[in-house]
Structures are given as C-alpha cells and as structure tokens.
Short mmCIF file of C-alpha atoms and ligand atoms in Angstrom, two decimals:
data_model
loop_
_atom_site.label_atom_id
_atom_site.label_comp_id
_atom_site.label_asym_id
_atom_site.label_seq_id
_atom_site.Cartn_x
_atom_site.Cartn_y
_atom_site.Cartn_z
CA MET O 227 -42.27 50.67 66.50
CA GLU O 228 -42.14 54.29 65.49
CA THR O 229 -40.04 55.03 62.45
CA ILE O 230 -38.22 58.28 63.00
CA THR O 231 -37.15 60.02 59.85
CA ARG O 232 -33.92 61.97 59.89
CA ALA O 233 -35.78 65.29 59.63
CA ARG O 234 -38.02 64.32 62.52
CA MET O 235 -34.99 63.28 64.56
CA GLU O 236 -33.23 66.58 63.81
CA GLU O 237 -36.33 68.41 64.98
CA LYS O 238 -36.47 66.34 68.16
CA LEU O 239 -32.77 66.91 68.81
CA MET O 240 -32.96 70.67 68.37
CA SER O 241 -35.97 71.02 70.65
CA GLN O 242 -34.21 68.85 73.21
CA ILE O 243 -31.08 70.99 73.10
CA GLY O 244 -33.15 74.17 72.95
CA ARG O 245 -34.79 73.37 76.25
CA SER O 246 -31.48 72.87 78.01
CA LYS O 247 -29.16 75.18 76.12
CA SER O 248 -29.40 77.95 78.71
CA ASN O 249 -27.46 75.77 81.13
CA LEU O 250 -24.50 75.13 78.88
CA ASN O 251 -22.04 77.53 77.30
CA VAL O 252 -21.52 75.46 74.16
CA ASP O 253 -23.31 76.66 71.05
CA PRO O 254 -26.45 74.46 70.62
CA LYS O 255 -25.52 73.93 66.98
CA VAL O 256 -22.24 72.30 68.08
CA ILE O 257 -24.09 70.13 70.58
CA HIS O 258 -26.48 69.13 67.85
CA ASP O 259 -23.66 68.26 65.47
CA LEU O 260 -21.79 66.21 68.10
CA ILE O 261 -24.94 64.27 68.96
CA GLN O 262 -25.61 63.66 65.29
CA ALA O 263 -22.01 62.63 64.62
CA ILE O 264 -22.29 59.95 67.29
CA GLU O 265 -25.69 58.83 66.00
CA ASP O 266 -24.01 58.47 62.59
CA GLN O 267 -21.16 56.44 64.11
CA LYS O 268 -23.50 54.05 65.90
CA ASP O 269 -22.35 51.09 63.80
CA SER O 270 -18.67 51.70 64.45
CA LEU O 271 -19.38 52.15 68.15
CA VAL O 272 -21.10 48.77 68.26
CA LYS O 273 -18.34 47.19 66.17
CA LEU O 274 -15.74 48.56 68.59
CA ILE O 275 -17.50 46.98 71.57
CA LEU O 276 -17.92 43.67 69.69
CA ASP O 277 -14.22 43.64 68.83
CA LEU O 278 -13.20 44.43 72.40
CA VAL O 279 -15.50 41.85 74.00
CA SER O 280 -14.29 39.16 71.62
CA ILE O 281 -10.76 39.57 73.00
CA ASN O 282 -10.47 37.70 76.30
CA SER O 283 -8.76 40.08 78.72
CA LEU O 284 -8.88 38.18 81.98
CA LEU O 285 -6.33 39.14 84.62
CA GLY O 286 -2.82 38.52 83.32
CA ASN O 287 -4.06 38.15 79.76
CA GLU O 288 -4.76 41.76 78.83
CA ASP O 289 -2.05 42.27 76.24
CA HIS O 290 -4.10 41.29 73.15
CA ALA O 291 -6.85 43.71 74.11
CA GLN O 292 -4.27 46.37 74.88
CA ASN O 293 -2.64 45.81 71.46
CA PHE O 294 -6.04 46.43 69.93
CA ILE O 295 -6.52 49.61 72.00
CA GLU O 296 -3.04 50.79 71.06
CA GLU O 297 -3.92 50.39 67.38
CA GLN O 298 -7.15 52.31 67.91
CA PHE O 299 -5.31 55.16 69.61
CA ARG O 300 -2.57 55.21 66.96
CA SER O 301 -5.10 55.40 64.15
CA ARG O 302 -6.43 58.56 65.82
CA SER O 303 -2.92 60.09 65.86
CA LEU O 304 -2.74 60.02 69.66
CA ALA O 305 0.71 59.80 71.22
CA ILE O 306 1.07 56.41 72.91
CA ASP O 307 2.44 55.69 76.35
CA ARG O 308 2.51 51.97 77.17
CA PHE O 309 3.97 50.87 80.49
CA GLY O 310 3.85 48.04 83.02
CA ILE O 311 3.46 48.17 86.78
CA ASN O 312 6.71 48.39 88.73
CA HIS O 313 5.57 46.97 92.06
CA ASP O 314 8.80 47.78 93.93
CA GLU O 315 8.36 51.41 92.96
CA LEU O 316 4.58 51.60 93.26
CA LYS O 317 4.34 50.08 96.73
CA LYS O 318 5.94 53.24 98.16
CA TYR O 319 2.81 55.21 97.24
CA PRO O 320 -0.45 55.54 99.14
CA GLY O 321 -3.26 53.61 97.52
CA TYR O 322 -1.08 50.63 96.62
CA SER O 323 -2.66 47.20 97.15
CA PRO O 324 -0.56 44.06 97.60
CA SER O 325 -0.26 42.40 94.22
CA ILE O 326 -1.81 38.99 93.60
CA GLY O 327 0.61 38.15 90.79
CA ASP O 328 3.25 39.45 88.49
CA TRP O 329 2.57 39.05 84.80
CA GLU O 330 4.54 39.88 81.71
CA ASN O 331 2.83 41.93 79.03
CA HIS O 332 0.46 43.36 81.60
CA GLU O 333 0.52 47.00 80.67
CA ASN O 334 -1.48 50.19 80.74
CA ILE O 335 -2.02 52.24 77.60
CA VAL O 336 -2.49 55.98 77.59
CA GLY O 337 -3.45 57.79 74.38
CA ILE O 338 -2.40 61.40 74.68
CA PHE O 339 -4.09 64.23 72.87
CA LYS O 340 -2.56 67.71 73.04
CA PRO O 341 -4.30 70.51 71.15
CA GLU O 342 -2.48 73.07 69.07
CA LYS O 343 -4.15 75.97 70.86
CA PRO O 344 -5.07 74.98 74.41
CA LYS O 345 -7.70 77.07 76.13
CA GLY O 346 -9.92 74.70 78.13
CA ARG O 347 -9.57 72.36 81.10
CA SER O 348 -7.78 69.02 80.88
CA LEU O 349 -9.57 65.70 81.12
CA ILE O 350 -8.83 62.03 81.76
CA LEU O 351 -11.15 59.44 80.24
CA ASN O 352 -10.36 56.20 82.01
CA GLY O 353 -11.53 52.61 81.63
CA HIS O 354 -10.26 49.24 82.75
CA ILE O 355 -9.56 46.56 80.19
CA ASP O 356 -9.45 43.63 82.65
CA VAL O 357 -12.58 41.54 83.07
CA VAL O 358 -13.59 39.16 85.85
CA PRO O 359 -13.73 35.36 85.40
CA VAL O 360 -16.76 34.08 83.50
CA GLY O 361 -17.91 31.57 86.13
CA ASP O 362 -19.14 28.22 84.88
CA GLU O 363 -19.34 28.70 81.13
CA ARG O 364 -22.17 26.16 80.87
CA LEU O 365 -24.49 28.70 82.47
CA TRP O 366 -24.02 31.21 79.62
CA THR O 367 -26.51 31.30 76.77
CA ASN O 368 -23.64 32.06 74.37
CA PRO O 369 -19.89 31.72 74.98
CA PRO O 370 -18.79 34.77 77.03
CA PHE O 371 -16.09 35.88 74.59
CA GLU O 372 -18.27 35.44 71.49
CA PRO O 373 -20.37 38.57 71.78
CA THR O 374 -23.92 38.60 70.46
CA ILE O 375 -26.62 41.22 70.06
CA LYS O 376 -30.21 40.63 71.07
CA ASP O 377 -33.07 43.03 71.82
CA GLY O 378 -30.86 46.10 71.79
CA HIS O 379 -28.31 44.60 74.15
CA LEU O 380 -24.78 43.46 73.48
CA TYR O 381 -23.87 40.32 75.44
CA GLY O 382 -20.50 39.01 76.58
CA ARG O 383 -18.06 39.15 79.46
CA GLY O 384 -16.80 42.71 79.85
CA SER O 385 -19.51 44.19 77.59
CA GLY O 386 -20.86 46.39 80.37
CA ASP O 387 -17.91 46.25 82.75
CA MET O 388 -16.49 48.08 80.97
CA LYS O 389 -15.54 47.76 77.35
CA ALA O 390 -18.66 49.65 76.23
CA GLY O 391 -17.49 52.57 78.38
CA ILE O 392 -14.08 52.60 76.72
CA ALA O 393 -15.70 52.47 73.27
CA ALA O 394 -18.07 55.28 74.31
CA PHE O 395 -15.26 57.68 75.15
CA ILE O 396 -13.24 56.78 72.05
CA VAL O 397 -16.24 57.54 69.83
CA ALA O 398 -17.02 60.71 71.81
CA PHE O 399 -13.47 61.85 71.09
CA ASP O 400 -13.89 60.95 67.39
CA SER O 401 -17.03 63.03 67.04
CA PHE O 402 -15.03 66.27 67.17
CA LYS O 403 -12.97 65.53 64.11
CA LYS O 404 -16.08 64.33 62.28
CA ILE O 405 -17.56 67.82 62.54
CA GLY O 406 -14.33 69.71 61.86
CA LEU O 407 -13.39 70.52 65.46
CA GLU O 408 -10.73 69.51 67.91
CA PRO O 409 -10.89 69.64 71.71
CA ALA O 410 -8.91 72.56 73.13
CA ALA O 411 -7.32 70.95 76.20
CA ASP O 412 -5.15 67.95 77.02
CA ILE O 413 -7.14 64.72 76.98
CA PHE O 414 -5.71 61.45 78.22
CA LEU O 415 -7.51 58.28 77.12
CA GLN O 416 -6.50 55.55 79.54
CA SER O 417 -7.01 51.81 79.25
CA VAL O 418 -5.73 50.29 82.48
CA VAL O 419 -5.17 46.84 83.98
CA GLU O 420 -5.91 45.43 87.46
CA GLU O 421 -9.00 47.48 88.28
CA GLU O 422 -10.82 44.35 89.39
CA CYS O 423 -8.27 43.21 91.99
CA THR O 424 -5.97 46.01 93.17
CA GLY O 425 -6.37 49.28 91.26
CA ASN O 426 -2.62 49.31 90.77
CA GLY O 427 -3.04 49.99 87.03
CA ALA O 428 -4.70 53.36 87.63
CA LEU O 429 -2.24 54.09 90.43
CA ALA O 430 0.67 53.41 88.05
CA CYS O 431 -0.81 56.00 85.62
CA LEU O 432 -0.97 58.52 88.42
CA GLN O 433 2.59 57.88 89.52
CA ARG O 434 3.72 58.29 85.94
CA GLY O 435 2.38 61.81 86.14
CA TYR O 436 -1.11 61.66 84.63
CA LYS O 437 -3.35 64.13 86.37
CA ALA O 438 -6.07 66.38 84.99
CA GLN O 439 -8.74 68.83 86.03
CA ALA O 440 -11.35 66.07 85.87
CA ALA O 441 -11.64 62.35 85.20
CA ILE O 442 -14.64 60.38 83.97
CA ILE O 443 -14.80 56.59 84.23
CA PRO O 444 -17.75 55.15 82.26
CA GLU O 445 -18.37 52.22 84.62
CA PRO O 446 -21.78 50.62 83.93
CA PHE O 447 -23.69 52.54 86.58
CA ASN O 448 -26.94 52.98 84.63
CA GLU O 449 -26.46 56.59 83.54
CA THR O 450 -26.14 57.79 87.14
CA ILE O 451 -23.36 59.98 88.47
CA MET O 452 -21.41 58.25 91.23
CA SER O 453 -21.52 60.21 94.49
CA ALA O 454 -19.46 57.88 96.69
CA GLN O 455 -17.96 54.45 96.78
CA VAL O 456 -17.19 52.00 99.56
CA GLY O 457 -13.74 50.76 100.48
CA VAL O 458 -12.76 47.15 99.77
CA LEU O 459 -10.34 44.77 101.44
CA TRP O 460 -9.41 41.34 100.15
CA LEU O 461 -8.40 38.74 102.67
CA ASN O 462 -7.37 35.08 102.59
CA MET O 463 -8.30 33.30 105.77
CA GLU O 464 -6.34 30.10 106.13
CA VAL O 465 -7.74 27.85 108.87
CA PHE O 466 -6.02 24.74 110.27
CA GLY O 467 -8.01 22.16 112.24
CA LYS O 468 -7.01 19.18 114.36
CA PRO O 469 -6.87 16.13 112.08
CA SER O 470 -8.56 12.89 113.03
CA HIS O 471 -10.26 9.85 111.52
CA VAL O 472 -13.93 10.60 111.17
CA LEU O 473 -14.74 7.83 113.73
CA ASN O 474 -12.92 9.90 116.36
CA ALA O 475 -14.50 13.14 115.20
CA ASN O 476 -15.13 14.30 118.78
CA HIS O 477 -11.37 14.44 119.34
CA GLY O 478 -10.60 16.55 116.32
CA THR O 479 -11.63 19.84 114.77
CA ASN O 480 -12.75 20.02 111.17
CA ALA O 481 -11.05 23.02 109.52
CA ILE O 482 -13.88 23.50 107.01
CA GLU O 483 -16.62 23.54 109.65
CA GLY O 484 -14.49 25.75 111.91
CA ALA O 485 -13.82 28.21 109.09
CA PHE O 486 -17.53 28.38 108.42
CA VAL O 487 -18.30 29.32 112.02
CA LEU O 488 -15.70 32.11 111.77
CA TRP O 489 -17.35 33.30 108.56
CA GLN O 490 -20.83 33.36 110.14
CA HIS O 491 -19.54 35.58 112.96
CA LEU O 492 -17.77 37.89 110.51
CA LYS O 493 -21.13 38.43 108.83
CA SER O 494 -22.51 39.86 112.07
CA LEU O 495 -19.77 42.52 111.83
CA CYS O 496 -21.08 43.30 108.35
CA GLU O 497 -24.59 43.79 109.76
CA ASP O 498 -23.20 46.18 112.39
CA TRP O 499 -21.41 48.26 109.80
CA ASN O 500 -24.58 48.54 107.72
CA ASN O 501 -26.46 49.93 110.69
CA LYS O 502 -28.06 53.22 109.54
CA LYS O 503 -26.50 55.19 112.36
CA ASN O 504 -22.96 54.25 111.28
CA ARG O 505 -23.30 55.50 107.70
CA PRO O 506 -21.96 58.51 105.82
CA ALA O 507 -24.82 60.63 104.43
CA ALA O 508 -24.14 59.58 100.83
CA PHE O 509 -25.20 56.02 101.75
CA SER O 510 -28.20 56.90 103.94
CA ASN O 511 -30.72 55.55 101.42
CA SER O 512 -28.75 52.59 100.10
CA GLU O 513 -29.85 49.10 100.95
CA ASP O 514 -27.02 47.41 102.88
CA PRO O 515 -24.13 48.96 100.95
CA ILE O 516 -21.55 47.07 103.00
CA LYS O 517 -21.13 43.57 101.68
CA PHE O 518 -18.87 40.81 102.87
CA ASN O 519 -18.44 38.09 100.27
CA LEU O 520 -17.08 34.58 100.54
CA GLY O 521 -15.83 34.24 96.96
CA ILE O 522 -13.65 31.14 97.06
CA ILE O 523 -13.45 28.27 99.52
CA GLU O 524 -11.17 25.29 99.30
CA GLY O 525 -10.05 22.72 101.80
CA GLY O 526 -10.07 19.15 102.98
CA GLU O 527 -8.21 16.14 101.73
CA TRP O 528 -10.29 13.00 102.19
CA ALA O 529 -13.98 12.22 102.60
CA SER O 530 -13.32 10.10 105.71
CA SER O 531 -10.87 12.46 107.45
CA LEU O 532 -11.57 15.67 109.25
CA ALA O 533 -10.31 18.49 107.04
CA THR O 534 -6.94 19.74 108.23
CA ARG O 535 -6.98 22.94 106.25
CA CYS O 536 -9.49 25.32 104.72
CA GLN O 537 -8.92 28.57 102.89
CA MET O 538 -11.52 31.24 102.31
CA ASN O 539 -11.02 34.23 100.04
CA LEU O 540 -13.09 37.07 101.39
CA ARG O 541 -14.07 40.48 100.15
CA ILE O 542 -14.85 42.97 102.89
CA GLY O 543 -16.61 46.28 102.20
CA PHE O 544 -16.44 49.32 104.46
CA PHE O 545 -17.48 52.97 104.42
CA PRO O 546 -15.44 55.95 103.21
CA GLY O 547 -13.46 57.64 105.98
CA ILE O 548 -12.39 54.32 107.52
CA HIS O 549 -8.78 53.28 107.08
CA THR O 550 -7.91 49.81 105.86
CA GLU O 551 -5.65 49.25 108.90
CA ASP O 552 -8.66 49.74 111.16
CA VAL O 553 -10.71 47.33 109.06
CA ILE O 554 -7.94 44.74 109.40
CA LYS O 555 -7.91 45.25 113.19
CA SER O 556 -11.70 44.79 113.42
CA ILE O 557 -11.57 41.59 111.35
CA GLU O 558 -8.73 40.13 113.41
CA LYS O 559 -10.49 41.02 116.66
CA ASN O 560 -13.75 39.43 115.49
CA ILE O 561 -11.95 36.17 114.61
CA THR O 562 -10.04 36.05 117.93
CA GLN O 563 -13.24 36.64 119.90
CA THR O 564 -15.15 33.96 118.00
CA ILE O 565 -12.46 31.41 118.85
CA GLN O 566 -12.37 32.52 122.51
CA ASN O 567 -16.15 32.37 122.87
CA ASN O 568 -16.54 28.95 121.26
CA PRO O 569 -14.59 26.22 123.12
CA GLU O 570 -15.14 23.74 120.28
CA LEU O 571 -12.97 25.99 118.09
CA SER O 572 -10.07 26.21 120.54
CA ASP O 573 -7.84 23.95 118.42
CA LEU O 574 -8.25 26.09 115.30
CA LYS O 575 -5.25 27.98 114.04
CA VAL O 576 -5.91 30.92 111.75
CA ASN O 577 -3.53 32.58 109.40
CA LEU O 578 -4.64 35.81 107.69
CA LEU O 579 -3.03 36.68 104.38
CA TYR O 580 -3.62 39.93 102.59
CA GLY O 581 -3.42 40.15 98.81
CA GLY O 582 -5.48 42.31 96.44
CA PHE O 583 -7.61 45.33 97.32
CA GLN O 584 -6.63 47.43 100.30
CA SER O 585 -8.67 50.29 99.00
CA GLN O 586 -10.30 53.04 100.94
CA GLY O 587 -13.71 54.40 100.09
CA CYS O 588 -14.19 57.92 98.78
CA LEU O 589 -16.77 60.64 98.40
CA VAL O 590 -17.28 62.69 95.26
CA ASP O 591 -17.81 66.42 95.69
CA LEU O 592 -21.25 66.93 94.17
CA GLU O 593 -20.93 70.71 94.48
CA SER O 594 -17.81 70.82 92.31
CA ASP O 595 -17.89 72.58 88.99
CA PHE O 596 -16.95 69.24 87.44
CA VAL O 597 -20.00 67.32 88.69
CA LYS O 598 -22.31 70.26 88.01
CA THR O 599 -21.04 70.46 84.44
CA LEU O 600 -21.42 66.72 83.93
CA SER O 601 -24.96 66.90 85.34
CA LYS O 602 -25.89 69.65 82.89
CA CYS O 603 -24.43 67.66 80.00
CA HIS O 604 -26.49 64.64 81.09
CA THR O 605 -29.60 66.81 81.15
CA SER O 606 -28.84 68.23 77.70
CA ILE O 607 -29.05 64.72 76.24
CA THR O 608 -31.68 63.04 78.41
CA ASN O 609 -33.90 66.00 79.32
CA ALA O 610 -33.85 64.82 82.94
CA GLU O 611 -31.81 65.58 86.02
CA PRO O 612 -29.26 62.86 86.73
CA ASP O 613 -29.63 60.45 89.63
CA PHE O 614 -26.70 60.12 91.98
CA PHE O 615 -25.44 56.73 93.01
CA ALA O 616 -23.46 55.68 96.07
CA SER O 617 -21.62 52.59 94.91
CA ALA O 618 -21.37 49.44 97.03
CA ALA O 619 -18.34 48.50 94.91
CA THR O 620 -14.96 50.12 94.50
CA THR O 621 -13.65 51.69 91.28
CA ASP O 622 -10.48 53.44 90.15
CA ALA O 623 -12.19 56.77 90.88
CA ARG O 624 -10.74 56.58 94.40
CA THR O 625 -7.17 56.81 93.07
CA PHE O 626 -7.89 60.09 91.28
CA ASN O 627 -9.93 61.56 94.14
CA LEU O 628 -7.81 60.50 97.10
CA TYR O 629 -4.27 60.62 95.74
CA GLY O 630 -4.33 62.32 92.34
CA ASP O 631 -5.71 65.77 92.99
CA THR O 632 -8.05 64.99 90.09
CA PRO O 633 -11.81 65.13 90.74
CA ALA O 634 -13.27 61.93 89.35
CA THR O 635 -16.56 60.13 89.10
CA CYS O 636 -18.13 57.22 87.28
CA TYR O 637 -20.77 57.83 84.67
CA GLY O 638 -21.56 55.01 82.27
CA PRO O 639 -24.20 52.97 80.46
CA LYS O 640 -27.04 50.75 81.57
CA ALA O 641 -25.87 47.17 81.91
CA ARG O 642 -27.12 43.92 83.40
CA ASN O 643 -25.43 40.96 85.11
CA ILE O 644 -22.00 42.54 85.45
CA HIS O 645 -19.71 39.96 87.12
CA GLY O 646 -22.54 37.48 86.48
CA ILE O 647 -23.82 35.22 83.71
CA ASP O 648 -25.02 36.67 80.37
CA GLU O 649 -23.59 40.12 81.11
CA CYS O 650 -24.92 42.68 78.67
CA VAL O 651 -25.04 46.39 77.97
CA SER O 652 -27.80 48.49 76.41
CA ILE O 653 -26.64 49.80 73.04
CA ASN O 654 -28.92 52.86 73.16
CA SER O 655 -27.55 53.70 76.56
CA VAL O 656 -23.92 53.47 75.36
CA ILE O 657 -24.78 55.88 72.55
CA LYS O 658 -26.31 58.28 75.05
CA ILE O 659 -23.25 58.07 77.33
CA SER O 660 -20.97 58.71 74.37
CA GLN O 661 -23.03 61.79 73.48
CA VAL O 662 -22.95 63.13 77.03
CA ILE O 663 -19.17 62.66 77.15
CA ALA O 664 -18.79 64.48 73.82
CA VAL O 665 -20.87 67.41 75.06
CA PHE O 666 -18.86 67.38 78.29
CA ILE O 667 -15.59 67.58 76.32
CA ALA O 668 -16.98 70.56 74.39
CA GLU O 669 -18.07 72.32 77.57
CA TRP O 670 -15.05 71.45 79.73
CA CYS O 671 -12.13 71.29 77.33
CA LEU O 672 -13.63 73.78 74.82
CA PHE O 673 -12.70 73.32 71.15
CA ASN O 674 -11.10 74.89 68.12
CA ARG O 675 -12.11 74.68 64.49
CA LEU O 676 -9.81 72.49 62.45
CA SER O 677 -8.22 74.35 59.58
CA LYS O 678 -9.38 72.87 56.29
ZN1 LIG F 74 -15.68 47.94 86.28
#
C-alpha cells in the first residue's frame, strides 16, 4: 500500500482542486482547508458513526438515538427543535401516509444554525434515524447493533442507511469552525423518524415550517446524485378461505394457497408497469425499477385444516406521475379479475387494508442550479462527473420536492447490503461525501470569517 505523506497529500489535493477550481466560485484555498479539516477529523467521523450504529433505533425506539443527536447538536451551539408527529394535524396535508403505530418518545430533531451575517442560500441537511429490522440475527457475522470495522468498511444495521450520512453532514458542518469560518446562510440539520414506513417524520418537519433553497439527503446511493425515485404503496391483503378438514379439501378453499394465486397475478401487473414503453425517461435505462414485494405472510391455524385466513404485507412500487389512488384502483381491479377468472377461488373473501407508505414518486430537476452546483462540488473532490441514479426505492426527498417548495436530492456514500445482512458502509466514501457537502455549503451558503 502506498504511504502518502502529508506534503504529498497536500500536493495531490491542490492539483485536484486546481483542475476543477474554474467551475466553483469558492476560493481553492478554502476548499483545500475544508477538505483537510475533514481528513483531520476522520477519527471523530468514524467514532460518530460507531456511536450512532450502536444505538438501536428501530421503529418506535428512536428516542435514545435522538437523545444522542440532540447532545451532538447542542454541543455545536445549534438551537434545538424537538417535536413529535401529531397525526390528527398531519393527516390534513398532502403527502401524509396512514400511520402504522403511535409511539411515545418518537420525535424529530432539528438543529438550527443561523449566521450572524446572512448572505448565501439556505440549506436543509436531512437524514433518517430509524433503521429497518435486522432479519434473523443468526445470519449476521457480528451482532447488528455492535458495529465493527473491517477492510475499510463499518458494519452494522443502519451504518449505510443512513447513520453514516448523518455523521457526514455533521462533520461537514464542523469543518467550517475548524478553519475559522462560519456558513453564511440558515442551515437546518434534521434527524427524522419514520422514513422507512411512512415519511411522516419529514412531512412533520415541513409542516412545522422548515423549508430551504435546497435539501441534501445523504442516503447510501454510492456517490451518485438521485435523479428520480419511484412511488411506494404499502398494502395488507387479508384473505379468508372456506374452512374444511383436509380430507374434504375439495369442498373448501385454502386461504394461504388462494392468497398465493392472487399474489402471482399481481406480479404480472408489476411486469406490465416495468414495460419500457410505460416508463418516464429518468428510468429508461434502469433494470426493472418497479418492484412488488411480499414482505410478510402469516396465516393458517392447524396442519390438518385448510387455512381460514392469510395475510400478506405487500410493497408496491410505481412510477412518478402516477397517483396513489390510481395504483390502489389497479391493484383492486387485478384482485377482482383474478377471482372472477379462477372459479376455484370463488369462495375467497379479500379485505384490503392500507397502512404505511402512500407515497408518490418524484423527479429531480437536473437542470436546476442546485443540482448543477452539487455536481460541480462532487467533481471538485472526485475529479469525475457524477453519475445520476433513478431510485427504485422511495426517500424523504419526495416530501421536499413535491410539497415543500424545496429542491431536494439524495447524495450519499457507498454502502452494501442495506436492509440486508451484514450491512456496511465504506469509510473512505463517507469522508468523500462529507467533503463534498462541506464544499457545497461553502459554495451555496457562502461563509464569513469568524472573528478571533
Ligand atoms: Zn434510507
């Protein structure tokens, strides 16, 4: 492995910035100092991610992690706004998804920075603190909430998705003070709940009044800039069969088998929607961006009885521009037709329950000054043009773009196995993302020198 001395690194940095400086307004010396400040804070960046990953923040259990974030924000003299989700109030707003629970101590945290002499454009740096379930823990090499580092990667549930992203923007913010500067526009650092099931955490921030001239969400999208994201609908399909002893199976209908036939036919709808001719341009090169997922199935009561009931929890993807009500209509029609066309299913009764995501897709304006500036900042650090990524998953970016009058995209580190087993994030990539965000703050928000 090459040993890079500090002088050699400085040289490399300056030539890197030199090549791209013409595209940015920020003084190359400031860019250099910000990059160096983050390089110097590498250990605290890693420590921050380790601390965050070691706090289990599964849905409904986010308060310990949020306490930690609150402390972090306080220690940086940010004003703190901590608030829960008022569902009765929030459901009046577009973008609301039916809640799947009501938890105490389930709050968003916003750290508010207001400069003494504002002169630049405001910015939201947003990340979600909630993580998805770990799956069967026996499949993990190390326990998911006991983070470990191996081969330049930090492992643990939520490492990539997206505690590293939150740490990256906190350290990017820190780098200004380290070099005697402060950003010259309002910056809101948000740590939100419920991104993984409804997006109501980000929506609650918006309804509380948090808007800005741009928002960056460092979701683990491999250093690409998100150009679009699909819509997502969650659906519980409850299927009732006709009970019978297994010896009279011909006279009954097994709810589990019936539900499975319905699911197979729904998947043909998914194939239709993926058809190249039905796609928005942003997704023209993606491989099957529309996914239907059968995430949970439960049913049946006795090994020798036909199952009377089966419930499937489904996740349905769909393209931007399509309304959730139309998706619901298509799903209901598909189920009705399957039952009509298959006489053996005629005794099935189906109940559709909607809870969780009812989230439309969205497109990001790649011609906006925001995305162009972010692209240039990416190039200033990586020496390469950014790739754009049309996401087959949803993120809180939709809330800003569709309802918040705040142009938003996702731009975050390289990660592996998000939502899977042995999730991990590349430490070098997190450092890079933090540096790009710092340069973006300098370019977008501008900065003032701190008086000594
Ligand atoms: Zn995420």
